[in-house]
Amino acid sequence: MPSSGPTKFADLLARCERSAVHLEMRDVYAVDQEKGPFAEWRNGFRHDPADRTSWWRPWLDLVAEAVGRGVVIRRARIVSEPVSEYIRFEHSGTFTNIAAGEQVRWLPRRRASDIALPGNDFWLLDDRLVRWNHFAGDGSSQGPEHTTDPSTVKLCGEAFETVWDRGVPHDQYEIR
């Protein structure tokens, strides 16, 4: 049964035991915590691979902690090509996610046409809980929703695995 619940993602990830997979399907996001970094990137800022203290916190700490406990974290992004400016921003900083322990793959949207995909981005935690990420047309967050409905969990799991299997590992994906 769906719920909007007050559970913070950090709490959900802290309880995760085996796997956390994330499917992103938008070409533009306008979430509050990225507005400053995106503007800085547009003005020429790039993360220094040698300066880990300047990277996105606390997210990377959450990832590193979960991976350290044995949780496998995978992120797949379905993107239109040529990619949007926002996707260029995401791609340029993804090495920080990988350094924290995430695995990331990219799938050109034209290669996803025959995949049964859910209508929203999601996290699937331990193959039991789906956390939907709802967005408005402008990319702003409209809040999360959670479900443990078995058919929804199955849809999300199968969709993610298909995207993952077709996806290109981050270090091999070339921005077009």
Coordinates of C-alpha atoms in Angstrom, one line a residue:
M1 CA 0.0 0.0 0.0
P2 CA 1.4 3.4 -0.9
S3 CA 2.3 5.9 1.8
S4 CA 4.0 9.2 1.7
G5 CA 5.4 8.6 5.2
P6 CA 7.9 10.8 7.0
T7 CA 10.7 8.3 6.6
K8 CA 13.9 10.1 5.4
F9 CA 16.0 8.4 2.8
A10 CA 19.0 8.3 5.0
D11 CA 17.0 6.2 7.5
L12 CA 15.9 3.8 4.8
L13 CA 19.4 3.4 3.5
A14 CA 20.7 2.9 7.1
R15 CA 18.3 -0.1 7.4
C16 CA 19.2 -1.5 4.0
E17 CA 21.0 -4.9 4.3
R18 CA 21.8 -6.1 0.7
S19 CA 21.0 -3.8 -2.2
A20 CA 19.8 -0.3 -3.1
V21 CA 19.1 0.4 -6.8
H22 CA 18.1 3.7 -8.2
L23 CA 16.6 4.4 -11.6
E24 CA 16.6 7.9 -13.0
M25 CA 14.7 8.7 -16.1
R26 CA 14.5 12.5 -16.4
D27 CA 16.8 14.8 -18.5
V28 CA 16.4 17.7 -16.1
Y29 CA 16.2 17.9 -12.3
A30 CA 15.7 21.1 -10.3
V31 CA 16.0 19.9 -6.7
D32 CA 16.9 22.5 -4.2
Q33 CA 20.2 21.0 -3.0
E34 CA 21.6 20.9 -6.5
K35 CA 20.7 24.5 -7.6
G36 CA 23.9 26.0 -6.2
P37 CA 26.2 23.2 -7.5
F38 CA 24.6 23.3 -10.9
A39 CA 25.0 27.1 -11.2
E40 CA 28.7 26.7 -10.1
W41 CA 29.2 24.0 -12.7
R42 CA 27.7 26.2 -15.4
N43 CA 30.2 28.8 -14.4
G44 CA 33.1 26.5 -14.9
F45 CA 33.6 24.7 -11.5
R46 CA 34.6 21.1 -11.7
H47 CA 35.3 18.8 -8.7
D48 CA 38.9 18.1 -8.1
P49 CA 39.4 14.3 -7.9
A50 CA 42.1 14.8 -5.3
D51 CA 40.0 17.0 -3.0
R52 CA 37.4 14.6 -1.6
T53 CA 36.5 17.0 1.2
S54 CA 34.9 19.3 -1.4
W55 CA 32.6 16.6 -2.7
W56 CA 28.8 16.4 -2.2
R57 CA 28.1 15.7 1.5
P58 CA 26.3 14.1 3.3
W59 CA 25.2 11.9 0.4
L60 CA 28.6 10.4 -0.3
D61 CA 29.1 9.6 3.3
L62 CA 25.8 7.8 3.4
V63 CA 26.8 5.8 0.3
A64 CA 30.2 4.9 1.7
E65 CA 28.8 3.8 5.0
A66 CA 26.2 1.6 3.3
V67 CA 28.7 0.1 1.0
G68 CA 31.0 -0.5 3.9
R69 CA 28.3 -2.6 5.5
G70 CA 28.0 -4.7 2.3
V71 CA 25.1 -3.0 0.6
V72 CA 25.5 -3.0 -3.2
I73 CA 24.4 0.4 -4.5
R74 CA 23.7 0.7 -8.2
R75 CA 22.3 3.7 -10.2
A76 CA 21.1 3.6 -13.7
R77 CA 20.2 6.7 -15.8
I78 CA 18.1 6.7 -18.9
V79 CA 19.1 9.7 -20.9
S80 CA 18.1 11.4 -24.2
E81 CA 20.8 12.0 -26.7
P82 CA 22.2 14.5 -27.3
V83 CA 22.2 14.9 -23.6
S84 CA 20.8 17.9 -21.8
E85 CA 23.1 20.4 -20.0
Y86 CA 21.9 19.0 -16.7
I87 CA 23.0 15.5 -17.7
R88 CA 26.4 16.9 -18.6
F89 CA 26.5 18.3 -15.1
E90 CA 25.6 14.9 -13.6
H91 CA 28.0 13.0 -15.8
S92 CA 30.9 15.3 -14.8
G93 CA 30.4 14.7 -11.1
T94 CA 29.5 11.0 -11.2
F95 CA 33.1 10.0 -10.4
T96 CA 32.4 11.1 -6.8
N97 CA 29.5 8.6 -6.6
I98 CA 31.8 5.9 -7.9
A99 CA 34.6 6.8 -5.5
A100 CA 32.0 6.5 -2.6
G101 CA 31.1 3.0 -3.8
E102 CA 28.2 3.4 -6.2
Q103 CA 28.1 1.6 -9.5
V104 CA 26.6 3.7 -12.3
R105 CA 25.5 3.0 -15.8
W106 CA 23.9 5.1 -18.5
L107 CA 21.4 4.0 -21.1
P108 CA 20.5 6.0 -24.2
R109 CA 16.7 6.5 -24.2
R110 CA 16.4 5.0 -27.7
R111 CA 17.7 1.7 -26.3
A112 CA 15.0 1.7 -23.7
S113 CA 11.9 1.9 -26.0
D114 CA 10.9 -1.8 -25.5
I115 CA 11.4 -1.8 -21.7
A116 CA 8.3 -1.8 -19.4
L117 CA 9.2 1.2 -17.2
P118 CA 7.4 2.6 -14.1
G119 CA 6.1 6.2 -14.5
N120 CA 8.5 7.7 -12.0
D121 CA 12.1 7.5 -10.8
F122 CA 12.6 5.2 -7.9
W123 CA 14.8 3.5 -5.4
L124 CA 14.3 -0.2 -4.7
L125 CA 15.7 -1.3 -1.3
D126 CA 16.5 -4.9 -0.5
D127 CA 14.0 -6.0 -3.2
R128 CA 11.1 -5.2 -0.8
L129 CA 10.5 -1.4 -0.6
V130 CA 10.0 1.1 -3.5
R131 CA 10.6 4.7 -2.8
W132 CA 9.1 6.8 -5.7
N133 CA 10.6 10.1 -6.4
H134 CA 7.9 12.4 -7.8
F135 CA 8.8 15.5 -9.8
A136 CA 6.9 18.4 -11.3
G137 CA 7.3 19.3 -15.0
D138 CA 10.0 21.8 -14.1
G139 CA 12.1 19.1 -12.4
S140 CA 11.3 20.2 -8.8
S141 CA 10.7 17.6 -6.2
Q142 CA 7.1 16.8 -5.3
G143 CA 8.1 14.5 -2.5
P144 CA 8.5 10.8 -2.1
E145 CA 6.0 7.9 -1.7
H146 CA 6.7 4.4 -0.5
T147 CA 5.2 1.0 -1.3
T148 CA 5.9 -2.6 -0.5
D149 CA 3.3 -3.9 -3.0
P150 CA 4.7 -7.1 -4.4
S151 CA 3.7 -6.4 -8.0
T152 CA 5.2 -2.9 -7.9
V153 CA 8.4 -4.3 -6.4
K154 CA 8.5 -6.8 -9.2
L155 CA 7.9 -4.2 -11.9
C156 CA 10.7 -2.0 -10.5
G157 CA 13.1 -4.8 -10.0
E158 CA 12.7 -6.2 -13.6
A159 CA 12.8 -2.7 -15.1
F160 CA 16.0 -1.8 -13.3
E161 CA 17.7 -5.1 -14.1
T162 CA 16.9 -4.7 -17.8
V163 CA 18.2 -1.1 -17.9
W164 CA 21.3 -2.2 -16.0
D165 CA 22.0 -5.0 -18.4
R166 CA 21.7 -2.7 -21.4
G167 CA 23.4 0.2 -19.7
V168 CA 26.9 1.5 -20.4
P169 CA 29.3 1.6 -17.4
H170 CA 30.1 5.2 -16.4
D171 CA 33.8 5.0 -17.4
Q172 CA 32.7 3.8 -20.9
Y173 CA 29.8 6.2 -21.5
E174 CA 30.6 9.0 -23.8
I175 CA 28.5 12.2 -23.6
R176 CA 26.8 12.9 -27.0

